[in-house]
GROMACS .gro file of C-alpha atoms in nm:
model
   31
    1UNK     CA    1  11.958  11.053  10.001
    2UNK     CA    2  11.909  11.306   9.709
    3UNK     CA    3  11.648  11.548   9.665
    4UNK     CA    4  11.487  11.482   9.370
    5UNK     CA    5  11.200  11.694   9.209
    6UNK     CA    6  10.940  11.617   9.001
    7UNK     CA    7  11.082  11.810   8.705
    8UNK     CA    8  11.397  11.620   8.708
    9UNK     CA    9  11.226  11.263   8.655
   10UNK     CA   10  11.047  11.441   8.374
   11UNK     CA   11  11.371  11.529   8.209
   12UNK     CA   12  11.517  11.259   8.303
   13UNK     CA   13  11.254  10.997   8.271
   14UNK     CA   14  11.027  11.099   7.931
   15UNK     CA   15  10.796  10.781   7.984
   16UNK     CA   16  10.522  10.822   8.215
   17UNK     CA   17  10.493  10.467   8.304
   18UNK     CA   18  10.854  10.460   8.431
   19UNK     CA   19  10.798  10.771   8.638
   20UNK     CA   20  10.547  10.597   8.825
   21UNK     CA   21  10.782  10.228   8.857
   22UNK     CA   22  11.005  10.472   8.927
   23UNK     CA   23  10.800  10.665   9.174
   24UNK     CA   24  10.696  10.422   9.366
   25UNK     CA   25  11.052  10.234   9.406
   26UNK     CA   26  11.104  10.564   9.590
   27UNK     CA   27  10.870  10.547   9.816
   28UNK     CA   28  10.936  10.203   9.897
   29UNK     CA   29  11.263  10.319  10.000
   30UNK     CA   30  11.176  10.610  10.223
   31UNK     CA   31  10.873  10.392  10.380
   0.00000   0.00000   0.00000
């Protein structure tokens, strides 16, 4: 699994509401 920081989804992800879809995909994974 990578290691992905906060300021990469920033860079990569401008649009605040799909850092948090994106966010919480995540977690659904790890959980």
């Amino acid at each position: 699994m990578a290691r992905v920081t906060v300021e990469d989804c920033v860079e990569r992800v401008p649009n605040r509401f799909s850092l948090v879809l994106f966010a919480a995909h995540r977690a659904r994974q790890i959980s």
